[in-house]
Amino acid sequence: MECEIDERWKLVDRIAEETVTYGDGKTTLKDAIAELTVKPLTGLPIALAVLYGFWSFFSAFAGFFTDGFFVRLFDNHWLPWLQGVFPGKGSWYYFILVGDPAAGNSFEAFGMLTSGLFVAIGIVLPAITAFYLYLIILEDSGYMPRLAVLIDTLLHKIGLHGFAIVPMILSLGCNVPGVAATRTLQTKKQRFMMITLLAIFIPCGAQLGVIFSLIPEFAGIILLYLLIGFIFFGFILHKVIPGKSPEILIDIPPYRTPSLENVSKKLWVRTKGFFTTAIPFVLLGVGLVNVLYLGGVIDWLAEALGPLLTTWFGVPKETVGPLVAGFLRKDLAVAQLSAIEMTKYQLISSVVLVNLYFPCIATFIMMMKEGSERGVRGVLEILGGSLLVLATVLFIWGGLLHLIWIMMGVA
Amino acid sequence: MKLLLIGHPNVGKSVLFNRLTGANVTESNYPGTTVDYTKGYMQIDGEEVELIDVPGTFSLDPKDKAEEVAVKMLKDNEDSIVICVIDSTKIERGLYLALEIIEMGYPVVIALNMWDVAKDKDIEIDLQRLRELLGVPVVPTIAVSGWGVKELVSKIKDAKPRDISKIESKVEGTS
Amino acid sequence: MDENMKDKIGGLYFGVFGIVVFLVGILEIGLGVLNKTVHFGPLIFSGYFMLWRGAILFFAGIFYLLSVKKFSDVHQKAKAMVASIMIWIIAGTQIFSIILDSIIGDGSRWFNTWEGFLSSYAPPYIPSIILLPFTLVVAYYVLSNKDTDEKNEMIE
């Protein structure tokens, strides 16, 4: 049945009369603030402040535990005691477990029980706790989804349409849940892109922690270089890979005060996860590298890869050891790199390399698991594809940094 | 299934379109006209659905080229679900368009966009009552911040054709 | 107090304060670029991320100044509120760091001495800590707004 224009307007008026009232509602301060945080012009300065808050809180918290307590505990008490009582100085197992008997600090001893424990508990644990605490507060207050909307709006503008921010932010904690979170993405293309980009460019919380603790002065430039790489290669992958990338919809809850109970519960669950997965891997990583040293494998690798490392990437061949360790734990790799003697530009390059090259083993396993849902072919697609992208990115982006140093005349 | 996004010009329709669809948005010329329209894809419960951003139109009684295209698009896609985007601050004008579309027999979902602006202007809309009267899903949204967009998508499958005389009798019955 | 009058005073206050915050921001950016440390009374301009802090104050100052016109509007108050939150973040994390630093002792001592503990809290401070008390005025305006707020929570 059709009705005439007048009749229709009458109907509209009747409906409006019944449902619309003028003058009662009022925007609350919360709504007004929520609006300011998602609009790019006001949202970006706010994000700048939130990011600063993260860095400042993080360095105070991690500095307090690492420099204030763990460094003293390990260097003044644990290390001398262990060096004194551990039997078999000069033997292979002493080398693997305790490392250098003359080392003056836990950091440079390179044993499983010295450097391994120190890196895992002394450096990474405080860092990861601080990181998660801040992240959880941002999540529970409702800021995180708004930050996601803000970044999403910006990414739209540079052509990365419909991008998932949530896995990216999760990955800053640990790449493993980040890879798992890509399940929320709709298409194969999106999942592949995100998993690959995450594994290559996003440093995990532990790694960030070590970077912030040991070489804070270079943190900015390293992260910026990785971020630009993420956007650049994301753009290229988006163009190259066939398939669709629909928009990701997220819930935007209202702002609220985070509850202490919820925050502490989440913090406990996440740091517990760290204890059970990360610490064994750090210890294993140190052990593996030491075993490979003893077997001469590291020296052999350093000779074999040396020319490539020095001419293409511009880093000393001694970085081979940490790079091998990085396969198990990237935080450990960064820690070991910072103990090697080289120029600051070489250090920046090598930390970037650790980031770009092979994902750590936990992420690697997670990637296989993601692919396995689609059988052997899925695994091959994800791993084969990711590794191909990875190798390409590693050579281009790693080499480019060397080129930049050369052009600046510092390499 | 196809989705048509219809609404007046300047009600945040394109922003909503961007929030709903991802990449692979194609802009093309509607056959036989000089009017451009955009087309994209979105996912509903894992199913891929085409979404067409119909040029902004005030009514289905065409007065210019863009409105002609809008009407044509509706007619050419008879099996579509229509998302009617309404400016919450000018709800009467939007409702008029929505009623026209309902009359033509399309299943409709109404997005009351710019909900935040309506709140600023002290306009209160009784959503519950509006849903009752119209008998179609009505979802408040703020496209610029993404608020409500997810709910809007979840309500698309609830859209059903609605007889205009039922709406009339509902309205009569209460007043 | 008359609502109108109250908002006028608020606008004026944040106008003046906004200019101060803005100028301190520029000063910090300038000194940050030059990598200089300056002591001035109880104030100290120094540190790694002074440039960063300066940029935040710069924007906070702008937000305050934008909030001044028609301060009675909730959107305008929100700008002042956000600017204040930005300063709270800088000052808050700095105070947090001062507290943690005051606990640790130096040398082989695990904890600080009582004198050392107290002296950690002595000036100089970074500008944001000095600015902090002046931002609290925003709380007065927000709290006095609150009763209208609670009636109008977002419709869920």
XYZ file of C-alpha atoms in Angstrom:
742
model
C 0.000 0.000 0.000
C 1.317 3.437 -0.935
C 0.380 6.663 0.690
C 0.566 10.270 -0.404
C 3.278 12.703 0.516
C 1.122 14.590 2.998
C -0.057 11.464 4.692
C 3.496 10.260 5.000
C 4.625 13.489 6.597
C 1.741 13.264 9.020
C 2.814 9.799 9.971
C 6.376 10.995 10.448
C 5.172 13.800 12.674
C 3.122 11.424 14.798
C 6.073 9.097 15.250
C 8.445 11.945 16.033
C 5.973 13.426 18.471
C 5.908 10.220 20.411
C 9.554 9.358 20.438
C 11.560 12.561 20.296
C 11.792 15.048 23.100
C 13.913 18.136 23.024
C 15.768 19.542 25.954
C 16.180 16.677 28.395
C 19.412 14.943 27.529
C 22.817 16.334 28.101
C 26.243 15.210 27.034
C 28.194 13.990 29.989
C 31.789 14.888 30.616
C 32.681 11.259 29.953
C 31.111 11.392 26.493
C 32.863 14.634 25.733
C 36.221 13.205 26.808
C 35.559 10.032 24.829
C 34.998 12.178 21.770
C 38.260 14.050 22.291
C 40.244 10.827 22.541
C 39.154 9.456 19.161
C 39.357 12.600 17.050
C 42.816 12.668 15.459
C 43.575 16.321 16.218
C 43.011 15.967 19.939
C 43.463 12.198 20.132
C 47.066 12.160 18.974
C 48.411 14.559 21.636
C 46.524 12.514 24.233
C 48.058 9.322 22.855
C 51.448 11.034 23.083
C 50.850 11.679 26.781
C 49.637 8.121 27.391
C 52.701 6.753 25.638
C 54.938 8.996 27.712
C 53.160 7.741 30.812
C 53.956 4.227 29.743
C 57.630 4.926 29.225
C 57.966 6.906 32.422
C 56.104 4.383 34.561
C 57.948 1.546 32.928
C 61.427 2.925 33.485
C 60.682 3.830 37.098
C 59.192 0.429 37.871
C 61.703 -1.693 35.995
C 64.607 0.464 37.157
C 63.529 0.054 40.759
C 63.533 -3.724 40.639
C 66.333 -4.337 38.148
C 68.936 -1.743 39.140
C 67.750 -1.307 42.694
C 67.572 -4.941 43.713
C 68.285 -7.627 41.166
C 71.603 -6.238 39.901
C 72.909 -6.130 43.465
C 71.449 -9.486 44.346
C 72.973 -11.200 41.327
C 76.282 -9.328 41.086
C 77.199 -8.998 44.760
C 75.770 -12.198 46.150
C 74.605 -14.820 43.673
C 77.469 -14.646 41.155
C 80.443 -14.626 43.582
C 78.819 -17.374 45.618
C 78.161 -19.553 42.578
C 81.638 -18.939 41.136
C 83.074 -19.969 44.490
C 81.149 -23.109 45.229
C 80.461 -24.513 41.775
C 82.797 -27.416 41.100
C 84.788 -28.123 37.966
C 86.149 -24.737 36.986
C 87.319 -24.999 33.364
C 85.117 -27.976 32.593
C 82.450 -27.971 29.902
C 79.542 -28.050 32.334
C 80.971 -25.161 34.334
C 81.127 -23.197 31.105
C 77.534 -24.024 30.221
C 76.039 -23.421 33.649
C 78.179 -20.670 35.164
C 80.116 -19.331 32.196
C 83.136 -17.097 32.541
C 84.715 -17.768 35.984
C 86.328 -14.319 36.003
C 83.190 -12.374 35.102
C 82.593 -9.415 37.382
C 78.873 -9.206 36.738
C 76.071 -11.626 35.975
C 75.444 -10.031 32.686
C 78.722 -10.909 31.052
C 79.176 -14.338 32.568
C 77.014 -16.006 29.921
C 76.158 -19.092 31.971
C 72.681 -20.571 32.261
C 72.514 -19.990 36.001
C 74.187 -16.592 35.839
C 73.217 -14.612 32.732
C 70.247 -16.847 32.062
C 68.620 -16.396 35.439
C 69.592 -12.762 35.623
C 68.084 -11.873 32.261
C 64.913 -13.869 32.911
C 64.227 -12.770 36.465
C 66.292 -9.652 36.949
C 65.508 -7.831 33.732
C 62.584 -9.370 31.903
C 60.291 -10.136 34.815
C 60.100 -6.544 36.135
C 59.815 -5.247 32.584
C 56.983 -7.568 31.655
C 55.134 -6.873 34.910
C 55.331 -3.122 34.382
C 54.286 -3.495 30.774
C 51.272 -5.670 31.502
C 50.175 -3.544 34.420
C 50.025 -0.410 32.304
C 48.445 -2.238 29.401
C 45.746 -3.776 31.599
C 44.883 -0.412 33.098
C 44.536 1.016 29.600
C 42.343 -1.911 28.582
C 40.093 -1.826 31.608
C 39.647 1.915 31.610
C 38.328 1.748 28.063
C 41.153 3.752 26.512
C 42.586 0.883 24.481
C 39.639 0.405 22.069
C 39.629 4.145 21.481
C 43.306 4.124 20.728
C 42.553 1.315 18.292
C 39.899 3.411 16.581
C 42.271 6.367 16.433
C 45.107 4.353 14.898
C 42.682 2.617 12.591
C 41.431 5.941 11.290
C 45.007 6.978 10.579
C 45.887 3.701 8.898
C 42.850 4.069 6.668
C 44.324 7.309 5.462
C 47.602 5.789 4.346
C 45.898 2.953 2.544
C 46.023 0.188 5.129
C 42.347 -0.307 5.031
C 40.589 -2.389 7.649
C 43.543 -3.210 9.797
C 43.578 -5.116 13.015
C 45.086 -3.131 15.820
C 44.214 -5.440 18.658
C 46.601 -8.266 17.680
C 49.270 -5.629 17.167
C 48.911 -4.204 20.623
C 48.694 -7.656 22.174
C 51.887 -8.554 20.379
C 53.690 -5.789 22.172
C 53.165 -7.955 25.245
C 54.060 -11.214 23.595
C 53.802 -12.293 19.980
C 52.198 -15.604 20.942
C 48.817 -14.224 22.082
C 49.126 -11.715 19.234
C 49.245 -14.530 16.701
C 46.357 -16.240 18.482
C 44.334 -13.029 18.362
C 44.538 -12.954 14.574
C 41.815 -15.603 14.681
C 39.347 -12.773 15.062
C 40.319 -11.561 11.620
C 37.942 -12.640 8.920
C 39.905 -13.562 5.859
C 42.920 -15.687 5.126
C 44.654 -12.696 3.639
C 44.244 -10.593 6.757
C 45.418 -13.379 9.004
C 48.456 -14.077 6.905
C 49.395 -10.421 6.657
C 48.958 -9.798 10.319
C 50.804 -12.898 11.483
C 53.702 -12.180 9.173
C 53.947 -8.499 10.032
C 53.675 -9.217 13.744
C 56.338 -11.865 13.711
C 58.707 -9.645 11.775
C 58.220 -6.149 13.083
C 56.568 -6.095 16.473
C 59.007 -6.481 19.356
C 57.546 -8.333 22.323
C 57.314 -6.933 25.823
C 60.324 -8.859 27.066
C 62.421 -7.600 24.215
C 61.151 -4.061 24.678
C 61.951 -4.385 28.332
C 65.549 -5.290 27.658
C 65.854 -2.528 25.084
C 64.454 0.031 27.518
C 66.575 -1.227 30.388
C 69.898 -1.633 28.625
C 69.897 0.747 25.684
C 67.102 3.280 26.330
C 68.905 5.958 24.328
C 68.377 3.970 21.129
C 64.877 2.707 21.864
C 63.153 5.533 20.002
C 65.084 5.152 16.778
C 64.827 1.355 16.784
C 61.080 1.380 17.316
C 60.538 4.112 14.766
C 62.490 2.178 12.160
C 60.440 -0.942 12.860
C 57.170 0.967 12.776
C 57.965 2.523 9.423
C 58.878 -0.941 8.165
C 55.577 -2.314 9.452
C 53.577 0.314 7.618
C 55.674 0.178 4.460
C 55.682 -3.599 4.081
C 52.080 -3.779 5.262
C 51.153 -1.531 2.408
C 53.102 -3.655 -0.070
C 51.731 -6.957 1.226
C 48.259 -5.529 1.054
C 48.785 -4.739 -2.624
C 50.553 -7.981 -3.495
C 48.544 -10.649 -1.707
C 45.259 -11.530 -3.361
C 42.095 -11.616 -1.285
C 39.939 -9.280 0.697
C 40.397 -7.433 3.936
C 37.075 -6.432 5.443
C 36.852 -3.975 8.277
C 37.274 -5.243 11.806
C 34.550 -4.171 14.174
C 35.330 -3.589 17.798
C 33.190 -2.822 20.775
C 33.673 0.592 22.281
C 32.774 0.399 25.944
C 32.271 3.579 27.961
C 35.132 4.882 30.122
C 35.200 3.424 33.580
C 37.503 3.175 36.539
C 39.404 -0.117 36.419
C 38.716 -2.343 39.388
C 41.669 -3.379 41.483
C 40.463 -6.959 41.591
C 40.197 -7.302 37.853
C 43.546 -5.647 37.204
C 45.396 -7.806 39.688
C 43.725 -10.964 38.426
C 44.667 -10.237 34.824
C 48.190 -9.246 35.824
C 48.635 -12.489 37.719
C 47.396 -14.643 34.837
C 49.689 -12.950 32.339
C 52.842 -12.903 34.432
C 52.220 -16.493 35.415
C 52.139 -17.360 31.743
C 55.479 -15.641 31.441
C 57.007 -17.693 34.224
C 56.034 -21.019 32.763
C 56.935 -20.316 29.157
C 59.654 -17.707 29.125
C 62.036 -18.694 31.883
C 62.687 -22.231 30.595
C 63.246 -20.846 27.118
C 65.721 -18.214 28.318
C 67.697 -20.820 30.223
C 67.583 -23.202 27.265
C 68.674 -20.402 24.971
C 71.768 -19.673 27.036
C 72.475 -23.387 27.282
C 72.112 -23.978 23.569
C 74.409 -21.116 22.631
C 77.006 -22.312 25.132
C 76.832 -25.844 23.788
C 77.195 -24.539 20.256
C 80.183 -22.460 21.365
C 81.836 -25.513 22.850
C 81.137 -27.520 19.728
C 82.707 -24.782 17.630
C 79.475 -24.272 15.756
C 79.195 -20.616 16.655
C 82.724 -19.862 15.518
C 82.089 -21.773 12.333
C 78.856 -19.870 11.746
C 80.563 -16.589 12.515
C 83.207 -17.350 9.867
C 80.635 -18.555 7.356
C 78.158 -15.730 7.867
C 80.763 -13.128 8.743
C 81.131 -11.648 5.248
C 77.377 -11.379 4.856
C 76.932 -9.767 8.267
C 79.751 -7.289 7.859
C 79.250 -6.300 4.241
C 75.491 -6.387 3.872
C 74.177 -5.615 7.346
C 77.221 -3.842 8.720
C 77.350 -5.658 12.047
C 80.359 -7.514 13.504
C 80.466 -11.273 13.103
C 80.430 -11.759 16.885
C 76.702 -11.105 16.716
C 76.159 -14.639 15.444
C 75.925 -16.036 18.979
C 73.153 -13.680 20.088
C 71.371 -14.160 16.777
C 71.296 -17.910 17.389
C 70.066 -17.305 20.932
C 67.421 -15.030 19.489
C 65.762 -18.003 17.952
C 64.820 -19.082 21.463
C 64.395 -15.747 23.139
C 64.752 -12.355 21.543
C 65.092 -10.575 24.867
C 68.111 -12.716 25.621
C 69.567 -11.912 22.214
C 69.265 -8.173 22.820
C 70.844 -8.554 26.235
C 73.777 -10.476 24.793
C 74.204 -8.010 21.965
C 74.528 -5.135 24.371
C 77.466 -6.916 25.978
C 79.374 -7.142 22.682
C 81.769 -4.389 21.814
C 80.666 -2.369 18.797
C 79.711 1.127 17.707
C 76.293 2.428 18.618
C 75.220 2.291 14.996
C 76.202 -1.341 14.772
C 74.305 -1.950 17.989
C 71.165 -0.320 16.594
C 71.528 -2.349 13.402
C 71.992 -5.622 15.226
C 69.018 -5.043 17.536
C 66.902 -4.267 14.484
C 68.209 -7.463 12.892
C 67.254 -9.531 15.912
C 63.797 -8.107 15.593
C 63.415 -8.727 11.908
C 64.874 -12.152 11.530
C 63.322 -15.436 12.585
C 60.470 -15.234 15.082
C 61.237 -16.767 18.468
C 60.432 -20.446 18.789
C 57.223 -19.953 20.779
C 55.827 -17.656 18.098
C 57.033 -20.051 15.461
C 55.150 -22.949 17.050
C 52.073 -20.782 17.403
C 52.238 -19.892 13.715
C 52.403 -23.572 12.785
C 49.434 -24.221 15.029
C 47.447 -21.485 13.332
C 48.237 -22.924 9.926
C 47.494 -26.485 10.973
C 43.792 -25.731 11.168
C 43.849 -25.962 7.446
C 45.995 -29.070 7.333
C 49.512 -29.526 6.027
C 48.808 -27.093 3.260
C 47.891 -24.412 5.755
C 51.118 -24.911 7.660
C 53.132 -24.748 4.472
C 51.301 -21.643 3.330
C 51.812 -19.758 6.557
C 55.377 -20.846 7.175
C 56.484 -20.788 3.555
C 54.826 -17.469 2.906
C 55.985 -15.882 6.130
C 59.552 -17.064 5.719
C 59.672 -15.797 2.177
C 58.413 -12.392 3.256
C 60.736 -12.492 6.231
C 63.824 -13.208 4.173
C 62.940 -10.439 1.744
C 62.221 -7.938 4.482
C 65.322 -8.904 6.426
C 67.598 -8.245 3.481
C 65.910 -5.066 2.295
C 65.139 -3.433 5.618
C 68.314 -4.628 7.356
C 70.475 -3.642 4.404
C 68.762 -0.268 4.074
C 69.733 0.627 7.626
C 73.361 -0.137 6.802
C 73.029 1.998 3.707
C 71.654 4.849 5.817
C 74.661 4.601 8.144
C 77.004 4.567 5.155
C 75.390 7.653 3.727
C 75.614 9.372 7.101
C 79.264 8.407 7.097
C 79.123 6.516 10.377
C 79.377 2.908 9.224
C 22.206 -10.952 -0.353
C 23.150 -7.346 -0.914
C 23.108 -4.376 1.402
C 22.257 -0.871 0.347
C 23.354 2.063 2.461
C 20.876 4.868 1.953
C 20.514 8.229 3.589
C 20.478 11.982 3.143
C 23.684 13.702 2.129
C 25.911 14.603 5.094
C 24.591 12.179 7.656
C 27.918 10.380 8.009
C 26.978 7.726 5.484
C 30.435 7.450 3.949
C 32.132 7.295 7.328
C 29.780 4.499 8.283
C 30.523 2.817 4.970
C 34.238 2.947 5.761
C 33.644 1.526 9.207
C 31.625 -1.347 7.770
C 33.769 -2.361 4.846
C 37.417 -3.042 4.532
C 39.656 -2.674 1.554
C 38.632 -3.680 -1.951
C 36.342 -0.756 -2.226
C 35.636 0.029 -5.821
C 34.325 3.271 -7.105
C 32.421 3.050 -10.327
C 30.062 4.812 -12.584
C 26.499 3.714 -12.493
C 25.633 2.411 -15.997
C 24.259 5.124 -18.210
C 24.891 7.946 -15.745
C 27.661 10.239 -14.618
C 27.018 9.477 -10.979
C 29.688 7.616 -9.029
C 28.948 5.144 -6.318
C 31.112 2.987 -4.087
C 30.870 -0.669 -3.435
C 32.619 -2.740 -0.784
C 32.415 -5.993 1.079
C 31.749 -6.821 4.684
C 31.369 -9.975 6.714
C 28.225 -11.026 8.524
C 28.590 -14.231 10.503
C 31.436 -15.286 8.250
C 29.452 -14.694 5.117
C 30.667 -12.143 2.619
C 28.126 -9.527 1.738
C 28.264 -6.791 -0.841
C 27.563 -3.329 0.479
C 26.674 -0.491 -1.852
C 26.982 3.116 -0.777
C 24.036 4.676 -2.564
C 24.468 8.381 -3.433
C 22.872 10.645 -0.839
C 19.218 11.302 -1.495
C 16.501 13.316 0.223
C 13.583 11.292 -1.017
C 12.657 8.654 -3.520
C 10.907 11.272 -5.564
C 13.956 12.125 -7.636
C 14.897 15.733 -8.216
C 18.414 15.367 -9.566
C 20.764 12.879 -11.191
C 22.076 11.452 -7.925
C 18.589 10.849 -6.602
C 17.599 9.218 -9.850
C 20.490 6.810 -9.485
C 19.497 6.096 -5.917
C 16.006 5.131 -6.976
C 17.347 3.096 -9.857
C 19.690 1.235 -7.574
C 16.871 0.336 -5.249
C 14.815 -0.952 -8.143
C 17.739 -2.885 -9.635
C 18.499 -4.643 -6.363
C 15.149 -5.854 -5.209
C 16.458 -8.587 -2.964
C 18.572 -6.217 -0.868
C 18.411 -5.244 2.737
C 18.509 -1.496 3.230
C 20.466 0.235 5.962
C 18.836 3.611 6.267
C 21.156 6.151 7.854
C 19.387 8.946 9.665
C 20.817 12.071 11.225
C 19.603 11.817 14.815
C 19.312 15.586 15.042
C 16.968 15.736 12.051
C 15.029 12.617 12.673
C 11.815 13.672 10.891
C 13.486 14.138 7.542
C 15.223 10.809 7.841
C 12.091 8.994 8.919
C 10.327 10.208 5.826
C 12.915 8.533 3.633
C 12.851 5.421 5.793
C 9.077 5.148 5.473
C 9.311 5.496 1.724
C 11.733 2.601 1.582
C 9.635 0.499 3.938
C 6.640 1.151 1.722
C 8.509 -0.207 -1.251
C 8.755 -3.464 0.641
C 12.444 -3.582 1.520
C 13.640 -5.014 4.809
C 15.115 -2.013 6.636
C 17.530 -1.413 9.475
C 17.692 2.123 10.746
C 20.972 3.608 11.943
C 20.426 6.712 14.037
C 23.777 8.253 13.319
C 25.368 11.277 14.976
C 23.856 10.116 18.237
C 26.454 12.135 20.119
C 25.479 15.339 18.353
C 21.839 14.714 19.203
C 22.799 14.347 22.832
C 24.709 17.605 22.646
C 21.681 19.341 21.295
C 19.531 17.976 24.093
C 17.516 15.778 21.796
C 16.280 12.638 23.439
C 14.963 9.799 21.360
C 12.900 7.020 22.868
C 14.524 4.121 21.063
C 12.279 1.486 22.541
C 9.152 3.261 21.444
C 10.564 3.966 18.002
C 11.345 0.287 17.499
C 7.863 -0.631 18.609
C 6.174 1.814 16.277
C 8.270 1.068 13.239
C 8.704 -2.634 13.807
C 12.220 -2.565 12.359
C 15.577 -2.606 14.134
C 16.778 0.862 15.185
C 20.372 1.249 16.322
C 22.042 4.441 17.568
C 25.511 4.909 16.093
C 28.408 7.317 16.153
C 30.192 6.501 12.925
C 33.189 8.739 13.552
C 34.137 6.832 16.689
C 32.807 3.428 15.642
C 30.397 3.337 18.582
C 27.330 1.195 17.888
C 28.588 -0.054 14.532
C 29.017 -3.574 15.817
C 25.486 -3.640 17.141
C 24.214 -2.318 13.842
C 25.840 -5.215 12.015
C 24.388 -7.717 14.453
C 20.906 -6.357 13.788
C 21.076 -6.657 9.998
C 19.783 -10.204 10.011
C 16.745 -9.077 12.039
C 15.542 -6.813 9.239
C 12.197 -7.840 7.789
C 9.823 -6.220 5.331
C 7.150 -4.309 7.196
C 3.691 -3.352 6.062
C 3.237 0.415 6.241
C -0.412 0.048 7.248
C 0.734 -1.806 10.361
C 2.867 1.159 11.283
C -0.073 3.454 10.726
C -2.393 1.440 12.892
C 0.245 1.235 15.614
C 0.573 4.987 15.592
C -3.208 5.481 15.518
C -3.762 3.010 18.274
C -1.627 4.919 20.708
C -2.815 8.428 20.112
C 28.024 31.127 43.628
C 26.134 32.011 40.507
C 26.725 29.342 37.833
C 27.424 31.920 35.184
C 29.957 33.739 37.275
C 31.590 30.474 38.224
C 32.125 29.454 34.619
C 33.446 32.888 33.740
C 36.046 32.636 36.458
C 36.865 29.120 35.297
C 37.396 30.308 31.758
C 39.616 33.144 32.899
C 41.625 30.896 35.200
C 42.318 28.273 32.566
C 43.074 30.974 30.041
C 45.904 32.323 32.175
C 47.021 28.866 33.238
C 46.892 27.647 29.636
C 49.315 30.365 28.575
C 51.712 29.392 31.358
C 51.531 25.684 30.450
C 51.977 26.492 26.779
C 55.062 28.628 27.450
C 56.622 26.052 29.752
C 56.004 23.507 26.998
C 57.826 25.631 24.445
C 60.670 26.250 26.877
C 61.056 22.513 27.478
C 60.967 21.775 23.765
C 63.621 24.435 23.161
C 65.924 23.239 25.930
C 65.281 19.655 24.875
C 66.378 20.363 21.312
C 69.500 22.138 22.582
C 70.018 19.314 25.103
C 70.593 21.780 27.948
C 70.000 21.453 31.663
C 68.771 24.555 33.478
C 68.179 25.100 37.198
C 65.796 27.842 38.131
C 64.713 28.146 41.737
C 62.838 24.973 42.650
C 62.616 24.060 38.977
C 64.842 21.870 36.915
C 64.732 21.483 33.189
C 66.616 18.353 32.276
C 66.489 14.743 31.302
C 66.161 12.466 28.398
C 62.634 12.989 27.463
C 62.243 16.663 28.199
C 61.453 17.209 24.550
C 58.618 14.724 24.848
C 57.316 16.289 28.052
C 57.546 19.693 26.440
C 55.455 18.550 23.505
C 52.781 17.228 25.860
C 52.691 20.494 27.840
C 52.574 22.397 24.577
C 49.423 20.538 23.567
C 47.946 20.660 27.063
C 48.397 24.434 26.966
C 46.580 24.602 23.650
C 43.756 22.451 25.029
C 43.365 24.788 28.006
C 43.269 27.791 25.721
C 40.703 26.123 23.478
C 38.535 25.371 26.491
C 38.250 28.981 27.609
C 35.499 30.183 25.300
C 32.032 29.316 26.643
C 33.514 27.392 29.525
C 30.027 26.426 30.702
C 29.744 23.927 27.834
C 30.637 20.418 28.853
C 32.795 19.983 25.735
C 34.901 22.908 26.778
C 35.275 21.559 30.295
C 36.298 18.222 28.784
C 39.213 19.925 27.029
C 40.436 21.424 30.287
C 39.960 18.048 31.944
C 41.959 16.224 29.279
C 44.728 18.824 29.455
C 44.850 18.335 33.230
C 44.985 14.562 32.831
C 47.941 14.976 30.490
C 49.790 16.947 33.151
C 48.769 14.393 35.796
C 50.335 11.657 33.712
C 53.680 13.471 33.525
C 53.679 14.583 37.152
C 52.198 11.344 38.454
C 54.748 9.050 36.871
C 57.523 11.435 37.932
C 56.345 11.354 41.547
C 56.090 7.592 41.322
C 59.686 7.481 40.190
C 60.791 9.830 42.998
C 59.079 7.580 45.545
C 60.743 4.442 44.196
C 64.137 6.173 44.054
C 63.791 7.283 47.644
C 63.495 3.689 48.823
C 66.658 2.291 47.264
C 69.901 2.834 49.118
C 73.233 3.501 47.492
C 76.366 1.390 47.458
C 75.874 -1.946 49.149
C 72.928 -0.777 51.250
C 69.624 -2.355 50.232
C 67.417 0.398 51.594
C 67.909 4.099 51.944
C 68.748 5.834 55.182
C 66.092 8.000 56.771
C 67.961 11.182 55.810
C 68.523 9.934 52.295
C 64.870 9.005 52.058
C 63.735 12.483 53.069
C 66.236 14.319 50.904
C 64.933 12.498 47.830
C 61.814 14.589 48.078
C 63.578 17.931 48.154
C 63.435 20.181 45.105
C 64.288 20.766 42.299
C 61.310 19.361 40.480
C 60.354 19.180 36.834
C 57.841 21.909 35.882
C 54.888 19.533 35.626
C 55.066 18.777 39.343
C 54.867 22.496 40.115
C 51.988 22.818 37.658
C 50.142 19.883 39.224
C 48.404 21.713 42.127
C 47.121 24.369 39.738
C 45.442 21.749 37.570
C 43.369 20.492 40.466
C 40.979 23.403 40.002
C 39.515 21.394 37.153
C 38.350 18.821 39.697
C 36.174 21.464 41.313
C 34.441 22.207 38.046
C 34.030 18.543 37.198
C 32.692 17.546 40.606
C 30.217 20.397 40.720
C 29.018 19.120 37.351
C 28.609 15.618 38.564
C 24.971 15.457 39.621
C 23.874 16.255 36.090
C 26.298 13.661 34.804
C 24.981 10.732 36.710
C 21.465 11.139 35.459
C 22.675 10.880 31.918
C 24.880 7.839 31.636
C 25.142 6.479 28.108
C 22.172 4.402 27.128
C 23.294 0.803 27.019
